[in-house]
Amino acid sequence: MSEPRQHTVLELRYLRTEFGSRERPLIAVDDVSFSVKAGEILGLVGESGSGKSITLRSILGIVRPRGRVGGEILWKGRDLAALDEAALRKVRGREIAMIFQEPMSSLNPLLTVGLQISENLATHTDLDARARKTKAVELLEMVGIPAARNRLGDYPHEFSGGMRQRVMIAIALASNPQLLLADEPTTALDVTIQDQILRLIQSLSRDLGMAVILVTHDMGVVAQTCDRVAVMYGGRLCELGTTTQVIGDARHPYALGLLRSIPRDVAPRTPLYSIPGAPPSLSALPPGCAFTARCPVAGLECGDVRPPLAAVGQHHQVACHRRAEALAHFRQHEAAS
Amino acid sequence: MNMLTMEPAKPLLSIRDLTMRFEKPRSLSDAIARRPRQVVSALNGVDLDVMAAETLGIVGESGCGKSTLARCIAGLHQPSGGDILFEGESVVGLKGPKRRAYNKRVQMMFQDPYTSLNPRMTVRDTLREAISVHRMREGAAIERRIDELLDLVRLPEGAADKYPHEFSGGQRQRIGIARALSLEPICLVADELVSALDVSVQAQVVNLLLELQDNLGLTVLFVAHDLRLVRHVSHRVAVIYLGAIVEVGPSEALFSRPRHPYSQALLAAAPSLDPADRKRAPALSGELPSPLDIPPGCPFHVRCPHAAERCRIEKPALRPVGAGMAACHFAETISAV
Ligand SMILES: Nc1ncnc2c1ncn2[C@@H]1O[C@H](COP(=O)(O)OP(=O)(O)OP(=O)(O)O)[C@@H](O)[C@H]1O
Ligand SMILES: Nc1ncnc2c1ncn2[C@@H]1O[C@H](COP(=O)(O)OP(=O)(O)OP(=O)(O)O)[C@@H](O)[C@H]1O
Ligand code: SF4
Ligand code: SF4
Ligand SMILES: [Mg+2]
Ligand SMILES: [Mg+2]
């Protein structure tokens, strides 16, 4: 768990990323603020399309050319949002590395896996060709690719989905980054290899002080890996707290609904709970709470007044006007089921 | 023919001793050193029956051959050996109209709805193309069928004239399902269909699959890493290790009492939802075996905590154990931990 003496390395202040025209913008990330300490693993969860990947991409300045990033991205005190492309490139891949969500679209299909790792090592380290090859084998073994030496000559399509994902992880970890942005790094992995990769990330974080933002849909992964969790909905943060607080004692109606959708203690092949309604269009969000249209306890003020993140306990913050009603509503359902 | 008789259910699909080897081109250095051509043995004698109208879950380590098996069944790979019987007839090497007829009845659905839909076609165009190319309907009946399909997968009214980017991930997944269903298949092969979606949207898609199966009597092969979901949707589950089935049986029996040591390790590695319950020891240790070089005897012996001398020499056959089948010499004496 994070200790007080550890220092904040990344701080987002009112991060806002939009697409489309300035007159009618599509706001993918809307005033998101949070910080991450050295050696800390922050989980980022939320609905498909809620802005998790765009948040990570904004940190590295790779939503350009068409996305507009506003707010401050303080990396060890320096505002990345104010840096030009040349200065950002020095930070990217070296100090801050990212594991992208779709391995197939970030690997070059025409180059062998070995060559792609080696090229990356050439950009970010001083190793010579021979040392790079040795290091590439080491990295692949570290992420659990058997007989790695014999597979350097394989093309991405000759790897399984999970093997490609592990190549991306190996490339990201090659430069010993101080901040790892991991966008669903284990979705294509079975639980035993997932376990191995998460242990690897945890030990790098614990032993070398690497800070991590881990985007995932798997609440089990969050429970087992993260120190704190942030929940996003409609481009905004709706809940932030320690893992125990968010998983065991969620307060925001969206977070409560999400947790209820996990199949546990339900009879096989019976319908699962899912949050009713469809996600909001990002270009037509209400001025108030983004969850209004789907919220079971929405009140009159919800559509007009935006709920601020407010403390509900030490480290625990929730953006909702009607927290007491929300708790009562979901408790009642739990009791009924 | 066998519609109204009370004879025991016949398998819809029978997979017999299926093998799939990918030969790698010989590299120059291999040629100089006179090393033999390398071969990836992705499937090593898979035997499996899939009953009509059942959901068969398929789980296993990343790279163990799940997608390869799915692709062989869907006719996207020509297997190297063995046979696939569909309603009793071999479908390996089918050509011409027979191949097309089979491919229509057995539909594969891929994980990534983003890349499998044409971004420049509306949902109506996509469905119309599928329906008319395969001559499922003619003239005005095509449009009626499109409405029916959208209704079936519960897409909102007006969805037909929208483009893929205007939908959420879960809705796009439904478009993919509607397209697969437009060909009136009797068997769906779902390879990691829901792993990229948040749990609430996952629940929606799973509910839809269950409902369609009950209404249309579809047979579903459900390949996934999320063991909670697999347990929820499957009637039976097959566990694959290094390209062979090591255990298969009724879902509840397999999950509550796995017989094969690999199944046991797999289930033990599923991340718990309780942050207080963090595991100390890794689920599996030992060197990962490679499909380039399958170990002799039991393929799991290098990592198996119960391995004995016999395991290094004699390959265990898949045989009845408990309510299902397992390939382990000591399945009866090894108790689930
Ligand atoms: N280049 C772009 N132009 C316009 N809209 C975009 C662009 N990239 C992303 N978006 C939109 O921004 C929103 C946030 O996308 P993002 O990829 O961050 O979602 P996410 O939370 O990562 O979802 P998932 O869990 O499905 O990966 C989505 O509605 C998406 O459609
Ligand atoms: N076209 C191909 N050429 C060469 N090797 C291949 C090809 N397709 C798959 N393989 C190899 O076959 C093995 C099994 O791959 P497969 O994609 O079936 O695994 P999987 O069980 O689906 O894994 P995952 O869970 O990671 O998706 C892997 O070692 C992979 O590298
Ligand atoms: S109660 Fe109001 S503020 Fe709270 S989540 Fe529901 S709509 Fe939003
Ligand atoms: S046959 Fe032997 S090595 Fe294989 S799973 Fe059983 S006990 Fe383990
Ligand atoms: Mg994303
Ligand atoms: Mg696969």
Coordinates of C-alpha atoms in Angstrom, one line a residue, chain A:
Chain A
M1 CA 0.0 0.0 0.0
S2 CA 1.1 3.6 -0.6
E3 CA 3.0 5.2 2.3
P4 CA 2.8 8.8 3.1
R5 CA 6.4 9.5 2.5
Q6 CA 6.1 8.6 -1.1
H7 CA 5.9 11.5 -3.4
T8 CA 3.5 12.4 -6.1
V9 CA 5.0 12.0 -9.6
L10 CA 2.0 12.7 -11.8
E11 CA -0.7 15.1 -11.1
L12 CA -3.6 15.8 -13.5
R13 CA -5.4 19.1 -13.0
Y14 CA -8.7 19.6 -14.8
L15 CA -7.6 17.5 -17.8
R16 CA -10.0 18.1 -20.6
T17 CA -9.7 16.5 -24.0
E18 CA -12.1 17.2 -26.8
F19 CA -12.7 16.3 -30.5
G20 CA -14.7 17.8 -33.3
S21 CA -15.5 21.5 -33.8
R22 CA -15.0 24.1 -31.1
E23 CA -18.6 25.1 -31.5
R24 CA -20.0 21.6 -30.9
P25 CA -17.1 19.7 -29.2
L26 CA -17.2 16.1 -28.3
I27 CA -15.8 16.1 -24.8
A28 CA -14.0 12.7 -24.2
V29 CA -12.3 13.7 -21.0
D30 CA -14.0 16.4 -18.9
D31 CA -12.2 18.1 -16.0
V32 CA -10.4 15.0 -14.7
S33 CA -8.1 15.6 -11.7
F34 CA -6.1 12.9 -9.9
S35 CA -2.5 12.2 -8.8
V36 CA -0.3 9.1 -8.7
K37 CA 2.6 8.6 -6.4
A38 CA 5.9 6.8 -7.1
G39 CA 5.4 3.1 -6.4
E40 CA 1.7 3.3 -6.5
I41 CA -0.7 1.4 -8.8
L42 CA -3.9 3.4 -9.6
G43 CA -6.7 1.4 -11.3
L44 CA -8.9 3.2 -13.8
V45 CA -12.2 1.5 -14.5
G46 CA -15.5 2.6 -16.2
E47 CA -17.8 2.1 -19.0
S48 CA -16.6 1.3 -22.6
G49 CA -16.2 4.7 -24.2
S50 CA -16.0 6.7 -20.9
G51 CA -12.6 8.2 -21.8
K52 CA -10.1 5.9 -20.0
S53 CA -7.8 5.4 -23.1
I54 CA -8.1 9.0 -24.1
T55 CA -7.0 10.0 -20.5
L56 CA -3.9 7.9 -20.9
R57 CA -3.2 9.1 -24.4
S58 CA -3.6 12.7 -23.3
I59 CA -0.9 12.3 -20.7
L60 CA 1.5 11.3 -23.5
G61 CA 0.3 13.9 -25.9
I62 CA -0.8 11.4 -28.5
V63 CA -4.4 12.4 -29.1
R64 CA -3.0 14.8 -31.6
P65 CA -3.5 16.0 -34.3
R66 CA -7.3 16.2 -33.9
G67 CA -7.8 16.0 -30.2
R68 CA -7.4 19.2 -28.1
V69 CA -5.9 18.7 -24.6
G70 CA -6.5 21.3 -21.9
G71 CA -5.6 21.5 -18.2
E72 CA -2.4 20.7 -16.6
I73 CA -0.4 17.4 -16.7
L74 CA 2.3 17.8 -14.1
W75 CA 4.9 15.1 -14.5
K76 CA 7.4 15.5 -11.7
G77 CA 6.4 19.2 -11.5
R78 CA 6.7 19.8 -15.3
D79 CA 3.6 20.5 -17.3
L80 CA 3.6 18.0 -20.2
A81 CA 0.6 19.8 -21.8
A82 CA 2.8 22.8 -22.4
L83 CA 5.6 20.9 -24.0
D84 CA 6.2 20.7 -27.8
E85 CA 6.4 17.5 -29.7
A86 CA 10.2 17.3 -29.6
A87 CA 10.3 17.6 -25.9
L88 CA 7.5 15.2 -25.4
R89 CA 9.3 12.6 -27.5
K90 CA 12.1 12.5 -25.0
V91 CA 9.7 11.7 -22.2
R92 CA 7.6 9.1 -24.2
G93 CA 8.8 5.5 -24.1
R94 CA 11.7 6.4 -21.7
E95 CA 10.3 8.0 -18.5
I96 CA 6.7 7.2 -19.3
A97 CA 5.8 4.1 -21.3
M98 CA 2.4 3.0 -22.5
I99 CA 1.0 -0.5 -23.2
F100 CA -1.7 0.1 -25.8
Q101 CA -5.1 -1.5 -25.8
E102 CA -5.0 -3.1 -29.2
P103 CA -1.7 -4.9 -29.7
M104 CA -2.4 -5.7 -33.3
S105 CA -2.8 -2.1 -34.3
S106 CA 0.4 -1.0 -32.5
L107 CA 2.6 -3.8 -33.8
N108 CA 3.9 -3.6 -37.4
P109 CA 2.5 -6.6 -39.2
L110 CA 5.4 -6.6 -41.7
L111 CA 8.3 -6.7 -39.2
T112 CA 9.3 -9.7 -37.1
V113 CA 8.7 -9.5 -33.3
G114 CA 12.4 -9.6 -32.6
L115 CA 13.1 -6.7 -34.9
Q116 CA 10.4 -4.5 -33.3
I117 CA 11.7 -5.1 -29.8
S118 CA 15.2 -4.4 -31.0
E119 CA 14.3 -1.2 -32.8
N120 CA 12.6 0.0 -29.6
L121 CA 15.7 -0.8 -27.6
A122 CA 17.8 1.1 -30.1
T123 CA 15.7 4.2 -29.6
H124 CA 15.6 4.0 -25.8
T125 CA 18.9 2.4 -24.7
D126 CA 22.6 2.4 -25.7
L127 CA 22.8 -1.3 -26.3
D128 CA 24.6 -2.6 -29.4
A129 CA 22.9 -5.1 -31.8
R130 CA 24.1 -8.2 -30.1
A131 CA 23.2 -7.0 -26.6
R132 CA 19.8 -5.9 -28.0
K133 CA 19.1 -9.4 -29.2
T134 CA 20.0 -10.9 -25.8
K135 CA 17.9 -8.3 -24.1
A136 CA 14.9 -9.0 -26.4
V137 CA 15.1 -12.7 -25.5
E138 CA 15.3 -11.8 -21.8
L139 CA 12.2 -9.5 -22.1
L140 CA 10.2 -12.1 -23.9
E141 CA 11.1 -14.7 -21.3
M142 CA 10.1 -12.3 -18.6
V143 CA 6.6 -12.0 -20.0
G144 CA 6.3 -15.8 -20.3
I145 CA 6.9 -16.5 -24.0
P146 CA 8.3 -20.0 -24.1
A147 CA 11.3 -20.8 -26.3
A148 CA 11.7 -17.0 -26.8
R149 CA 14.9 -17.3 -28.8
N150 CA 13.2 -19.4 -31.4
R151 CA 10.4 -17.0 -31.8
L152 CA 12.2 -13.7 -32.5
G153 CA 11.8 -14.3 -36.2
D154 CA 8.0 -14.7 -36.0
Y155 CA 5.7 -12.1 -37.4
P156 CA 2.9 -10.7 -35.2
H157 CA 0.2 -12.8 -37.0
E158 CA 2.1 -16.0 -36.0
F159 CA 1.6 -15.1 -32.3
S160 CA -1.6 -15.7 -30.5
G161 CA -3.6 -12.7 -29.2
G162 CA -2.2 -13.0 -25.7
M163 CA 1.4 -13.5 -27.0
R164 CA 1.1 -10.2 -29.0
Q165 CA -0.2 -8.5 -25.9
R166 CA 2.9 -9.7 -24.0
V167 CA 5.2 -8.4 -26.7
M168 CA 3.7 -5.0 -26.1
I169 CA 4.3 -5.3 -22.4
A170 CA 7.9 -6.4 -23.0
I171 CA 8.5 -3.4 -25.2
A172 CA 7.0 -1.0 -22.7
L173 CA 9.1 -2.4 -19.8
A174 CA 12.3 -2.4 -21.8
S175 CA 13.3 1.2 -20.9
N176 CA 12.6 0.8 -17.1
P177 CA 9.9 3.6 -17.2
Q178 CA 9.1 5.6 -14.0
L179 CA 5.4 5.7 -15.1
L180 CA 3.7 2.9 -16.8
L181 CA 0.4 3.6 -18.5
A182 CA -1.2 0.1 -19.0
D183 CA -4.3 0.1 -21.1
E184 CA -6.0 -3.3 -20.5
P185 CA -2.7 -5.1 -20.5
T186 CA -4.1 -8.5 -19.6
T187 CA -7.5 -8.8 -21.4
A188 CA -6.2 -11.4 -23.8
L189 CA -4.4 -13.4 -21.2
D190 CA -5.5 -16.5 -19.3
V191 CA -5.5 -16.1 -15.5
T192 CA -2.2 -17.9 -14.8
I193 CA -0.2 -15.7 -17.2
Q194 CA -2.2 -12.7 -16.2
D195 CA -1.2 -13.5 -12.6
Q196 CA 2.4 -13.7 -13.7
I197 CA 2.3 -10.3 -15.6
L198 CA 0.5 -8.5 -12.7
R199 CA 3.1 -9.8 -10.3
L200 CA 5.8 -8.5 -12.5
I201 CA 4.2 -5.1 -12.7
Q202 CA 3.7 -5.1 -8.9
S203 CA 7.3 -6.0 -8.2
L204 CA 8.6 -3.3 -10.5
S205 CA 6.3 -0.8 -8.8
R206 CA 7.3 -1.9 -5.3
D207 CA 11.0 -2.4 -5.8
L208 CA 11.8 0.3 -8.4
G209 CA 9.1 2.8 -7.5
M210 CA 7.5 2.6 -10.9
A211 CA 4.1 4.4 -10.8
V212 CA 1.3 2.7 -12.7
I213 CA -2.1 3.6 -14.1
L214 CA -3.9 0.3 -14.9
V215 CA -7.0 0.5 -17.1
T216 CA -9.0 -2.7 -16.8
H217 CA -12.6 -4.1 -16.9
D218 CA -11.8 -6.9 -14.5
M219 CA -12.7 -6.1 -10.9
G220 CA -10.7 -9.1 -9.8
V221 CA -7.6 -7.6 -11.3
V222 CA -8.3 -4.3 -9.5
A223 CA -8.8 -6.1 -6.2
Q224 CA -5.6 -8.0 -6.5
T225 CA -3.3 -5.4 -8.0
C226 CA -4.3 -1.8 -7.4
D227 CA -3.7 0.5 -4.4
R228 CA -6.4 3.0 -5.4
V229 CA -9.2 3.1 -8.0
A230 CA -10.7 5.8 -10.1
V231 CA -14.1 5.2 -11.7
M232 CA -15.0 7.1 -14.9
Y233 CA -18.4 7.7 -16.5
G234 CA -19.1 9.9 -19.5
G235 CA -15.6 11.4 -19.5
R236 CA -15.7 12.4 -15.8
L237 CA -14.4 10.9 -12.6
C238 CA -17.4 9.8 -10.5
E239 CA -15.6 8.0 -7.7
L240 CA -12.0 7.8 -6.3
G241 CA -10.8 5.9 -3.3
T242 CA -8.6 3.0 -2.0
T243 CA -9.3 -0.4 -3.6
T244 CA -11.0 -1.6 -0.5
Q245 CA -13.3 1.5 -0.4
V246 CA -14.3 1.4 -4.0
I247 CA -14.8 -2.4 -4.4
G248 CA -16.2 -3.0 -0.9
D249 CA -18.0 0.2 -0.2
A250 CA -18.8 2.0 -3.5
R251 CA -21.1 5.0 -3.2
H252 CA -21.7 6.3 -6.7
P253 CA -24.8 4.9 -8.5
Y254 CA -22.8 4.1 -11.6
A255 CA -20.0 2.3 -9.6
L256 CA -22.7 0.4 -7.6
G257 CA -24.4 -0.7 -10.8
L258 CA -21.1 -1.8 -12.4
L259 CA -20.2 -3.9 -9.4
R260 CA -23.6 -5.5 -9.4
S261 CA -23.1 -6.6 -13.0
I262 CA -20.4 -9.0 -12.0
P263 CA -21.7 -12.6 -12.1
R264 CA -21.5 -13.9 -8.6
D265 CA -23.9 -16.0 -6.7
V266 CA -26.3 -16.2 -9.7
A267 CA -27.8 -19.4 -11.0
P268 CA -26.1 -20.6 -14.1
R269 CA -27.5 -19.3 -17.4
T270 CA -30.0 -16.9 -15.8
P271 CA -30.0 -13.2 -16.9
L272 CA -27.3 -11.1 -15.4
Y273 CA -27.9 -7.6 -14.0
S274 CA -26.8 -4.9 -16.3
I275 CA -27.2 -1.1 -16.0
P276 CA -30.4 -0.2 -17.9
G277 CA -30.2 2.3 -20.7
A278 CA -27.5 3.3 -23.1
P279 CA -24.4 5.5 -22.6
P280 CA -24.8 9.2 -23.2
S281 CA -23.7 10.9 -26.4
L282 CA -20.5 12.8 -25.5
S283 CA -21.6 15.7 -27.6
A284 CA -24.9 16.1 -25.8
L285 CA -24.1 15.6 -22.1
P286 CA -26.5 17.3 -19.7
P287 CA -25.1 20.3 -17.9
G288 CA -25.5 18.4 -14.6
C289 CA -24.5 14.8 -13.8
A290 CA -23.6 12.6 -16.8
F291 CA -25.4 9.6 -15.3
T292 CA -28.8 11.4 -14.9
A293 CA -30.6 9.6 -17.7
R294 CA -29.8 6.1 -16.3
C295 CA -29.6 6.8 -12.6
P296 CA -32.2 5.0 -10.5
V297 CA -32.1 7.7 -7.8
A298 CA -31.7 10.8 -10.0
G299 CA -33.5 13.8 -8.5
L300 CA -34.5 17.2 -9.9
E301 CA -31.2 19.0 -9.4
C302 CA -29.2 16.2 -11.1
G303 CA -29.7 17.2 -14.7
D304 CA -28.8 20.8 -14.1
V305 CA -26.2 21.0 -11.4
R306 CA -22.9 19.2 -11.8
P307 CA -22.0 17.2 -8.7
P308 CA -18.5 17.9 -7.5
L309 CA -16.2 15.2 -6.2
A310 CA -16.8 15.4 -2.4
A311 CA -15.0 13.5 0.4
V312 CA -17.0 10.7 2.0
G313 CA -14.1 9.3 4.0
Q314 CA -10.4 9.5 4.2
H315 CA -9.0 9.2 0.6
H316 CA -12.6 8.4 -0.6
Q317 CA -14.4 10.9 -3.0
V318 CA -17.7 10.6 -4.8
A319 CA -19.4 12.9 -7.3
C320 CA -23.1 12.5 -6.5
H321 CA -25.9 14.8 -5.1
R322 CA -27.9 11.9 -3.6
R323 CA -25.4 9.6 -1.9
A324 CA -27.7 8.6 0.8
E325 CA -30.5 7.7 -1.6
A326 CA -28.1 5.7 -3.7
L327 CA -26.9 3.6 -0.8
A328 CA -30.4 2.9 0.4
H329 CA -31.5 1.9 -3.2
F330 CA -28.7 -0.6 -3.8
R331 CA -28.8 -2.0 -0.2
Q332 CA -32.5 -2.6 -0.7
H333 CA -31.8 -4.5 -3.9
E334 CA -29.1 -6.6 -2.3
A335 CA -31.5 -7.5 0.4
A336 CA -34.1 -8.5 -2.1
S337 CA -31.8 -10.7 -4.2

